[in-house]
Tab-separated table of C-alpha atoms in Angstrom:
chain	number	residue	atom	x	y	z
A	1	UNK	CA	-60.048	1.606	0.432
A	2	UNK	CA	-57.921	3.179	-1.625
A	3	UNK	CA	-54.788	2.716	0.269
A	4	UNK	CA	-55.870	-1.227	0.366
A	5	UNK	CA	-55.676	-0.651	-3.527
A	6	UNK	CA	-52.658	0.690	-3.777
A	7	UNK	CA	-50.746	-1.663	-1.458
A	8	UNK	CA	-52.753	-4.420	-3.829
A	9	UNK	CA	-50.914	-3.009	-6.612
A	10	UNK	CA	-47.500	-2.876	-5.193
A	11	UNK	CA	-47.332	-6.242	-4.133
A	12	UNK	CA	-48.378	-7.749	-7.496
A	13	UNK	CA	-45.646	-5.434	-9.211
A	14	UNK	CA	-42.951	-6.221	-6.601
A	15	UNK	CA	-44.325	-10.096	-7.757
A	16	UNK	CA	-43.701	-9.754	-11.460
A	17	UNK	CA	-40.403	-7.293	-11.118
A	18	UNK	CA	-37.429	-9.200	-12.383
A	19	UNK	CA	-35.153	-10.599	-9.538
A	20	UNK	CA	-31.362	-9.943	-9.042
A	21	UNK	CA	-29.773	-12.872	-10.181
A	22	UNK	CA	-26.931	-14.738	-8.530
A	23	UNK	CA	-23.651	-13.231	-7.610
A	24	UNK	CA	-20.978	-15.165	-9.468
A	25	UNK	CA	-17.431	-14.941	-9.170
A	26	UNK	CA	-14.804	-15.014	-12.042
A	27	UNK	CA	-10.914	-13.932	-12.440
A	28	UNK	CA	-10.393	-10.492	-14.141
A	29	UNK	CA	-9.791	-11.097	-17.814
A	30	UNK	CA	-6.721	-10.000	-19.243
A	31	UNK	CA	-7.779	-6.863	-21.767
A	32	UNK	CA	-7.964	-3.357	-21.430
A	33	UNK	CA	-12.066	-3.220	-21.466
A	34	UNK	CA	-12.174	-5.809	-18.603
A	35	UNK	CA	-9.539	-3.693	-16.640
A	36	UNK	CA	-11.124	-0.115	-17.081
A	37	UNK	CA	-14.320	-1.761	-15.569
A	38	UNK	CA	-12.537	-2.891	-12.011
A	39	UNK	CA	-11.118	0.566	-12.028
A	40	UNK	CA	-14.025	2.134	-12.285
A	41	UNK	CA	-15.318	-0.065	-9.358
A	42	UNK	CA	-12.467	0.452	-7.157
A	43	UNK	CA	-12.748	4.531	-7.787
A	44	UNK	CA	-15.952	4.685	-6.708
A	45	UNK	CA	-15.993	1.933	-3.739
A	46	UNK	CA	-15.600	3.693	-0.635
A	47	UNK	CA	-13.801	0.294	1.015
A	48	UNK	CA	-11.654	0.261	-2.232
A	49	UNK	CA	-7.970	1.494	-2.044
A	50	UNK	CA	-5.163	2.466	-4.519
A	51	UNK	CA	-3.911	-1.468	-3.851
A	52	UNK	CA	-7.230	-2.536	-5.236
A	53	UNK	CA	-6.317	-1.129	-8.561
A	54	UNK	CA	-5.663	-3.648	-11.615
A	55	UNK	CA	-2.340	-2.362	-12.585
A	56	UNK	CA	-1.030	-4.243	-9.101
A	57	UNK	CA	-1.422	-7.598	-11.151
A	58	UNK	CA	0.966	-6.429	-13.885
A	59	UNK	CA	3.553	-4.766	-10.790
A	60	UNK	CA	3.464	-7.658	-9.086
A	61	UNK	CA	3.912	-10.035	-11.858
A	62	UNK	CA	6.238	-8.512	-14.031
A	63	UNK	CA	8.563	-7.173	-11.381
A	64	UNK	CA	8.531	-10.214	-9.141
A	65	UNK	CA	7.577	-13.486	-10.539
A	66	UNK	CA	4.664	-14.195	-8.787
A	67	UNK	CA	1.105	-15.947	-9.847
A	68	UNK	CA	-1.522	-13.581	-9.066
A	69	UNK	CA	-5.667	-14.219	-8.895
A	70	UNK	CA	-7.707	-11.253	-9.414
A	71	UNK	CA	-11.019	-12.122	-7.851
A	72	UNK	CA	-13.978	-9.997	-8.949
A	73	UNK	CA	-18.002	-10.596	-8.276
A	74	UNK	CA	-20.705	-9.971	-10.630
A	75	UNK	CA	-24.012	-9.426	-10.351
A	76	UNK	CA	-26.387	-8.988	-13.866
A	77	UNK	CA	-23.266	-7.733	-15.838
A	78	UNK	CA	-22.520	-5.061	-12.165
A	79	UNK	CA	-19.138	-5.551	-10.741
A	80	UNK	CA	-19.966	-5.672	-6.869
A	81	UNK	CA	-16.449	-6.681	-5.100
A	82	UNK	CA	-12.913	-7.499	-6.105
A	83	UNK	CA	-10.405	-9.205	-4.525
A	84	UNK	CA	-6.528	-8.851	-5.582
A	85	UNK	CA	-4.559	-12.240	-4.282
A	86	UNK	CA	-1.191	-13.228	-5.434
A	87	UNK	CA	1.011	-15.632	-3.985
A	88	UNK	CA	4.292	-15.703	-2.221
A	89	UNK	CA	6.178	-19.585	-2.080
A	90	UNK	CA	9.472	-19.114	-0.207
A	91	UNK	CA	11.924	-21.633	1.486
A	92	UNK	CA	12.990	-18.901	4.147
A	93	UNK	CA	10.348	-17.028	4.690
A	94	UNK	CA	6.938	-19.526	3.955
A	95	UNK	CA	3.541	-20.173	2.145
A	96	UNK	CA	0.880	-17.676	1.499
A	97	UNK	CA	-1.672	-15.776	-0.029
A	98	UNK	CA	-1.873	-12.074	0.503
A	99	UNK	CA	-4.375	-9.774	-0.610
A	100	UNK	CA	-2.058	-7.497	-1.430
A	101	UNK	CA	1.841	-8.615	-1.037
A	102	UNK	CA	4.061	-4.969	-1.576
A	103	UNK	CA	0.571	-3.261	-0.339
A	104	UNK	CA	-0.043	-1.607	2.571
A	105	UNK	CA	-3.477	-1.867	2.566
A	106	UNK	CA	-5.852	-4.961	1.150
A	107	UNK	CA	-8.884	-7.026	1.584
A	108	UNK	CA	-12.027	-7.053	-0.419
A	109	UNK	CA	-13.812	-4.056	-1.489
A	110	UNK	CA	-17.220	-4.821	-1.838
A	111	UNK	CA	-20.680	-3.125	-2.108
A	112	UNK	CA	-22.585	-6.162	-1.297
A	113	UNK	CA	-22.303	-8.889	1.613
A	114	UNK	CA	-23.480	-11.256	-1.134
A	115	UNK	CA	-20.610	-10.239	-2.915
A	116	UNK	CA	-17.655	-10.397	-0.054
A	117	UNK	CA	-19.121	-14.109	1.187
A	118	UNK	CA	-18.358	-15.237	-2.377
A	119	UNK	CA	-15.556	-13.873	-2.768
A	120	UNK	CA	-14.305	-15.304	0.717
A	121	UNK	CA	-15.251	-18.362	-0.309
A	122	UNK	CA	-13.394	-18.049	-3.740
A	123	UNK	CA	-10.404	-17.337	-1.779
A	124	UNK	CA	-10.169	-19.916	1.010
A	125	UNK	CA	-11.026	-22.513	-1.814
A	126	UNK	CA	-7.620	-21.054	-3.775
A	127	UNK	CA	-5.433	-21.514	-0.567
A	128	UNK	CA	-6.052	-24.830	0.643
A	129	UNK	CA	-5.914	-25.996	-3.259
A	130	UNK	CA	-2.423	-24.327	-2.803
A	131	UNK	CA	-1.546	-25.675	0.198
A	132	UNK	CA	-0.745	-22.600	1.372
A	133	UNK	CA	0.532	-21.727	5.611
A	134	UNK	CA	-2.129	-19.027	5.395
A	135	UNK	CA	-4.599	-16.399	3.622
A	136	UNK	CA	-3.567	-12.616	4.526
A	137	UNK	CA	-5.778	-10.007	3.941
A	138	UNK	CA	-4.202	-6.513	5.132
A	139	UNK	CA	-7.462	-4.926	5.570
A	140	UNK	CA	-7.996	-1.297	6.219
A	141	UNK	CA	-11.141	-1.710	8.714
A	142	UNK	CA	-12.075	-4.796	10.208
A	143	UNK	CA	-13.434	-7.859	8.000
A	144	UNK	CA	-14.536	-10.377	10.038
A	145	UNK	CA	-15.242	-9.241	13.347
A	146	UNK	CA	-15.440	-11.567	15.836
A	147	UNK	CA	-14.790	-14.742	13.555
A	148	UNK	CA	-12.652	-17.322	15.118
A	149	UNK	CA	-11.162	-18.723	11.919
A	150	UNK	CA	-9.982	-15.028	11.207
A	151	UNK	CA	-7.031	-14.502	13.667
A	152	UNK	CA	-4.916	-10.850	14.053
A	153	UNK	CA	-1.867	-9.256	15.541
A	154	UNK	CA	-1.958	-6.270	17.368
A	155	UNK	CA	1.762	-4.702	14.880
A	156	UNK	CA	0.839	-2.344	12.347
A	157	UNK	CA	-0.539	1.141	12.551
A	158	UNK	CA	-1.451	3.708	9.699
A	159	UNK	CA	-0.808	7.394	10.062
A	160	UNK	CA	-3.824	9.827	7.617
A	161	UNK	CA	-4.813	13.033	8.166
A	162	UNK	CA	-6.767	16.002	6.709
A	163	UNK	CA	-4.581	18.648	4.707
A	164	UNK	CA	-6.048	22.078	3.569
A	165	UNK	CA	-5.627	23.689	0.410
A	166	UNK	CA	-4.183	26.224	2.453
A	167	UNK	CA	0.095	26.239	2.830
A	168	UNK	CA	0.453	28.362	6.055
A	169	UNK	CA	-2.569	26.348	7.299
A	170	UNK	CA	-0.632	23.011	6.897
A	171	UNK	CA	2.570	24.821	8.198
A	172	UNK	CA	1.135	25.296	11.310
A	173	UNK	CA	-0.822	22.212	12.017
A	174	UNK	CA	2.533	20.448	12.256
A	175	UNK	CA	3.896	20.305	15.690
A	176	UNK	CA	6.589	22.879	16.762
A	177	UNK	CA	9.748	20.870	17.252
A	178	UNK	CA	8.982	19.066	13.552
A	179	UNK	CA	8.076	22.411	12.017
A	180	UNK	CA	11.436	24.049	12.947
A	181	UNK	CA	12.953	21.041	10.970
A	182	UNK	CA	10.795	21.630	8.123
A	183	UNK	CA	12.425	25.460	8.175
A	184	UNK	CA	15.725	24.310	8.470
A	185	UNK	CA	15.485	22.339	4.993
A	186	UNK	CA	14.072	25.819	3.745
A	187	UNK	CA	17.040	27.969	4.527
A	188	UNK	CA	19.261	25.157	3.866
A	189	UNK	CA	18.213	25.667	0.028
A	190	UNK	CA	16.142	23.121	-0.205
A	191	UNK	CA	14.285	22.400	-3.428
A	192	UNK	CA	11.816	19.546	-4.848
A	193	UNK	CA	11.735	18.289	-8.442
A	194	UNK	CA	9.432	15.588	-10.236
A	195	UNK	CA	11.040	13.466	-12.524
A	196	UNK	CA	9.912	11.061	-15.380
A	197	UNK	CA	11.772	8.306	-14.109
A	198	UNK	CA	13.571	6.710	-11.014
A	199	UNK	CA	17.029	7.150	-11.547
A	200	UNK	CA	17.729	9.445	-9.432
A	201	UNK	CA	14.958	8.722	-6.728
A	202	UNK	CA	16.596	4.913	-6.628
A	203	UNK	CA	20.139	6.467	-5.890
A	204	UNK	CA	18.422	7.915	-2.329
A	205	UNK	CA	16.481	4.798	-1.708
A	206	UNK	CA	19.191	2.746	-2.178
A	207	UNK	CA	21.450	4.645	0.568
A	208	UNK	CA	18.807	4.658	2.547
A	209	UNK	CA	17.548	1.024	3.212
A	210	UNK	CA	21.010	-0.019	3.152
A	211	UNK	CA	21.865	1.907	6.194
A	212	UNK	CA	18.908	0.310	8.117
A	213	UNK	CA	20.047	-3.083	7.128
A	214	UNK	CA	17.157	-3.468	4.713
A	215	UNK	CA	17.609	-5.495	1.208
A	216	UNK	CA	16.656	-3.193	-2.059
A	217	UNK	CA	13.847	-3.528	-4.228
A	218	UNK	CA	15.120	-3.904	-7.603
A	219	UNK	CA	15.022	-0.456	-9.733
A	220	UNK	CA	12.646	-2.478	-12.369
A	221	UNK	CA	10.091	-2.633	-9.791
A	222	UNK	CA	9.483	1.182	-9.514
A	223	UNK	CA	9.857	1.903	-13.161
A	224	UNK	CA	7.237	-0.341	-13.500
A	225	UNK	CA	4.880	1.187	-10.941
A	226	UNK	CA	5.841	4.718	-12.872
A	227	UNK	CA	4.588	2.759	-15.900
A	228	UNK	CA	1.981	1.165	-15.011
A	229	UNK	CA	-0.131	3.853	-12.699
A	230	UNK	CA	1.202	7.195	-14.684
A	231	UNK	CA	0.494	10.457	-13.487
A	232	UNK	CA	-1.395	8.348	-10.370
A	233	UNK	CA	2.681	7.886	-9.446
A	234	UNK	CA	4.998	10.803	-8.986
A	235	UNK	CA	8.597	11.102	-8.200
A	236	UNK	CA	10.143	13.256	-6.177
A	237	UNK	CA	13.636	14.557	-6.063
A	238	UNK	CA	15.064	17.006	-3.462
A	239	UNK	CA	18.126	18.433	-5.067
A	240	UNK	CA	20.061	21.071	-3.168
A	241	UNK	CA	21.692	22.994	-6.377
A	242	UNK	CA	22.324	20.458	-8.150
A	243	UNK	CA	23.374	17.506	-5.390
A	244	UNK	CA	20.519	15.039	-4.613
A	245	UNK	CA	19.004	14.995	-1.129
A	246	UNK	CA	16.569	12.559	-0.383
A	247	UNK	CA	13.845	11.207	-2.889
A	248	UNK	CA	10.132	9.868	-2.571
A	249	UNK	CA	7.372	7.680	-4.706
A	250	UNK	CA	3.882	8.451	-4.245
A	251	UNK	CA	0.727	7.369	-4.984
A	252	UNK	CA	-2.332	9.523	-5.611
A	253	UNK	CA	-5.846	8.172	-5.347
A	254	UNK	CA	-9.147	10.475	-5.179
A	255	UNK	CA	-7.991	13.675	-3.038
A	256	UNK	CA	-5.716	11.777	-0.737
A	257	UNK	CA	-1.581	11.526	-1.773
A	258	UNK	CA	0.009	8.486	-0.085
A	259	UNK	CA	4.088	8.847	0.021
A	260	UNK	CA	5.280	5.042	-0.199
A	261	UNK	CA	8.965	4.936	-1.057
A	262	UNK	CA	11.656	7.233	0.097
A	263	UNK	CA	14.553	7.705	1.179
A	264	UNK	CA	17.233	10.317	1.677
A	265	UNK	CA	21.094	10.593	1.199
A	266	UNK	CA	23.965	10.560	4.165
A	267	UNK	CA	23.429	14.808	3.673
A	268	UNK	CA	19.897	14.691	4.698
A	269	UNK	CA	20.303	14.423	8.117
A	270	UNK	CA	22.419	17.670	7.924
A	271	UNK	CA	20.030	19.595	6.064
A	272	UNK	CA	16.670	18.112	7.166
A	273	UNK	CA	16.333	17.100	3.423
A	274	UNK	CA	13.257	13.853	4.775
A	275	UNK	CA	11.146	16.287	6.715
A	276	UNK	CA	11.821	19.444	3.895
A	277	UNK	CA	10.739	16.560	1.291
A	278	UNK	CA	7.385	15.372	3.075
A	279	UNK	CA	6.310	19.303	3.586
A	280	UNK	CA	7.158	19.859	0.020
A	281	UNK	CA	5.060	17.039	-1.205
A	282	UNK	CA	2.009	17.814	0.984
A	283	UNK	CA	2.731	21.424	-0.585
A	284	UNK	CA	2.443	20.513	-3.695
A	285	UNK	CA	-0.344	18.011	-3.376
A	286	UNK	CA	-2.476	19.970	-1.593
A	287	UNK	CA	-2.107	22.331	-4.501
A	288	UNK	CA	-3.426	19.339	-6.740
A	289	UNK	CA	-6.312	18.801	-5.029
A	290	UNK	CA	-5.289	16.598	-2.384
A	291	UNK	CA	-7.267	16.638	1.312
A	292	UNK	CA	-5.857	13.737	3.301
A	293	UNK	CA	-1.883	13.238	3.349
A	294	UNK	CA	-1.573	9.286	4.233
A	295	UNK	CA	1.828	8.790	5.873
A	296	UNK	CA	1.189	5.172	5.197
A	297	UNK	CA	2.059	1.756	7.071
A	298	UNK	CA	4.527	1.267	10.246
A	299	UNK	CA	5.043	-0.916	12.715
A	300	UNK	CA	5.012	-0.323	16.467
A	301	UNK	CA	8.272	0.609	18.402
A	302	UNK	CA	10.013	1.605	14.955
A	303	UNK	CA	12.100	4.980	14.213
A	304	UNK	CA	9.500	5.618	11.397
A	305	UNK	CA	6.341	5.465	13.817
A	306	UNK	CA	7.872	8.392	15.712
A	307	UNK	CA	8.573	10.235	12.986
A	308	UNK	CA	4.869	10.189	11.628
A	309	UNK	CA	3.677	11.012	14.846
A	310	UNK	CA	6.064	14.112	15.089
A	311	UNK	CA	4.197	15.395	12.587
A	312	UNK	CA	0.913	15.470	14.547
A	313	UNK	CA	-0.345	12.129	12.864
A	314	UNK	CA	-2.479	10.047	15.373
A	315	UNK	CA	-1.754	6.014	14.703
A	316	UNK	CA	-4.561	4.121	13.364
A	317	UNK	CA	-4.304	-0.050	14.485
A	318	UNK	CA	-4.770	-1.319	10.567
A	319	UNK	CA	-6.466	-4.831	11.752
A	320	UNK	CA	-4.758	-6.982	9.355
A	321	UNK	CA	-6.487	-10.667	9.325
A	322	UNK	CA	-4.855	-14.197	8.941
A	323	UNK	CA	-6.976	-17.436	8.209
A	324	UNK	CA	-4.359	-20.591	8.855
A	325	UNK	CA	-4.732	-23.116	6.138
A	326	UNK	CA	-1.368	-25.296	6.558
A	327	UNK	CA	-0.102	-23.308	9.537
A	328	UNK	CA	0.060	-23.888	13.669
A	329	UNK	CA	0.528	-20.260	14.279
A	330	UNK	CA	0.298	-16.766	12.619
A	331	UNK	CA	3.862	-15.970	10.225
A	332	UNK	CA	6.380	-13.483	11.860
A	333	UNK	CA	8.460	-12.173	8.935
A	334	UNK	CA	9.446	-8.358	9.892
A	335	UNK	CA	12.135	-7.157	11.356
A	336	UNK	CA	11.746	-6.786	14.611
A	337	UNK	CA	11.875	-10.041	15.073
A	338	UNK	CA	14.555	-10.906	16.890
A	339	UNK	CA	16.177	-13.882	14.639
A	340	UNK	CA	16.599	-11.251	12.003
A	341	UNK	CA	19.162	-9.255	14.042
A	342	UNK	CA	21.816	-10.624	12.750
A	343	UNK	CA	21.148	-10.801	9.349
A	344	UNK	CA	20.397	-6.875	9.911
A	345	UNK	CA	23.754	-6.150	10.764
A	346	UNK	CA	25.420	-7.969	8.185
A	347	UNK	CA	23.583	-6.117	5.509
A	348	UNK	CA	24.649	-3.350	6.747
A	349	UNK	CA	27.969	-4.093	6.336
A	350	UNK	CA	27.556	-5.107	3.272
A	351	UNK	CA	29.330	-2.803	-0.152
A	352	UNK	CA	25.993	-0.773	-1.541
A	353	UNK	CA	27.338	-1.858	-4.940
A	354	UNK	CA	26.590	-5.963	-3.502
A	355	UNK	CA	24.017	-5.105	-1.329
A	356	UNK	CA	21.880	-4.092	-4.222
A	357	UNK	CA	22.874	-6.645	-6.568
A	358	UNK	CA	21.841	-9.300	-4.117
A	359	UNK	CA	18.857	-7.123	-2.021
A	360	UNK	CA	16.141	-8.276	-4.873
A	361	UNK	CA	16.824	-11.895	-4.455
A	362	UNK	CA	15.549	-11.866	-1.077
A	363	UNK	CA	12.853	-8.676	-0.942
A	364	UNK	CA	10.886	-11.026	-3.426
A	365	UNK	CA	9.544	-13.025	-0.986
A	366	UNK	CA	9.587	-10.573	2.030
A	367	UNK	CA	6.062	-9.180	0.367
């Protein structure tokens, strides 16, 4: 009888218990209060990434001209999702809305399904108001499994992995062959310094994407990411005595360091100054705290998707989705597309001096 009692009682105070209320969706507000709070979400979302952050609206504004939406869902006063969108209008290179342009990784982070279905819905409303070809979200795990509407290409791969706190552990976990280059760049002098600003970090950059026919990002851009995400963003110098190797910008989010920008001088390849500078970063972020080294984003059949896996990275498919809005067919904008081959070449051709006077012009709207 009792236990007749008791379920009695539970049902009448499951009755009276206040009910969640609706999830709503809004655009983040611009103040500091407003921006600590999606933050706070996206630290403690597991789905969440560093490209969830809020400071990405201020990067991707302020460096590159672009409107931006930053989606978030409430629930009784509780953030539940976000959802970072900005938009990319281009003559050469199309229409969209990308959740995150300049971001590897993208999507909605949310702790509800309540919360994701609104903000999906918030989204496709924004791109056919647009007019957009298409709605990108560059996922890290599947979204919408299964969904027709939702369409994806089998082209990028991600390359993570475990690190210990341990340096001799780490040495050895790399394969052989890559390790011995790792060695070289230590008895070739090899040192790494962090610096408070870009300059010389750009100087290697710049080389570097110019000599795979790539067009710059303009130096603004990565002051601005120092700026904006702080001690979240280090730069990394490789010096040997006093000449400058190869440099690197990374991101650090939780315990894992993700190295995003690099890039190394003509002398690197002599003195193994790339694979020195990504062994002396994982060195020094394991020694922060760090426990997964994220070798980030890179397409299939590319010189930099060998590299990673040199280094005893397995590739990850990252399952990128595309709903068409205005478009026939899914974009194609990289460059192993064969109708940029040309333009490739040219670049590289180019004077550095031009080549990074007119590189920002067009990496705007590459996203």
């Amino acid at each position: 009888m009792s236990a007749i009692i008791e379920s009695a009682m539970e049902r009448a105070q499951s009755a009276t218990a206040p009910q969640p209320g609706p999830v709503t969706v809004r655009l983040l507000r611009d103040d500091a209060a407003d921006r600590a709070r999606w933050d706070a979400f996206v630290q403690a979302c597991p789905q969440a990434t560093f490209f969830h952050r809020a400071g990405w609206q201020r990067v991707i504004e302020g460096a590159f001209g672009h409107r931006t939406w930053f989606y978030l869902a409430e629930q009784d006063g509780v953030i539940r999702g976000v959802l970072p969108l900005a938009q990319i209008k281009s003559r050469l290179f199309g229409h969209s809305l990308i959740a995150l342009p300049f971001c590897v990784y993208g999507g909605v982070a949310a702790d509800s399904d309540a919360a994701r279905r609104q903000l999906d819905d918030a989204a496709l409303a924004l791109a056919r108001n647009l007019g957009v070809g298409h709605l990108e979200y560059r996922n890290y795990s599947p979204a919408h499994p299964g969904e027709p509407a939702w369409q994806g290409k089998d082209l990028y791969v991600t390359f993570r992995k475990a690190i210990a706190a341990d340096d001799e552990a780490n040495l050895n976990a790399i394969p052989r062959k890559q390790r011995a280059m790792v060695r070289k760049g230590i008895k070739c002098g090899l040192a790494g310094e962090v610096d408070d600003n870009v300059e010389r970090f750009f100087t290697a950059y710049a080389h570097s994407v110019h000599r795979l026919g790539t067009p710059v990002f303009p130096k603004n851009y990565f002051a601005l990411l120092k700026e904006v995400f702080g001690d979240d963003c280090e730069v990394r110098v490789i010096v040997r005595e006093r000449e400058i190797v190869a440099g690197v910008l990374s991101f650090f989010f939780r315990d894992e360091v993700l190295p995003y920008y690099g890039g190394g001088m003509p002398v690197a390849r002599e003195v193994a100054g790339n694979d020195f500078m990504y062994w002396n970063l994982m060195q020094a972020a394991a020694a922060r705290g760090c426990r997964l080294f994220d070798f980030g984003r890179s397409k299939r059949g590319t010189g930099a998707f060998d590299f990673k896996k040199n280094w005893g990275f397995e590739a990850q498919p990252l399952p990128y989705e595309y709903h068409l809005v205005g478009a026939a067919a899914i974009p194609d904008v990289n460059p192993l597309n064969p109708k940029y081959q040309l333009f490739i070449r040219v670049w590289q051709k180019m004077p550095l001096a031009l080549a990074n006077v007119l590189g920002p012009f067009i990496v705007k709207d590459l996203g």
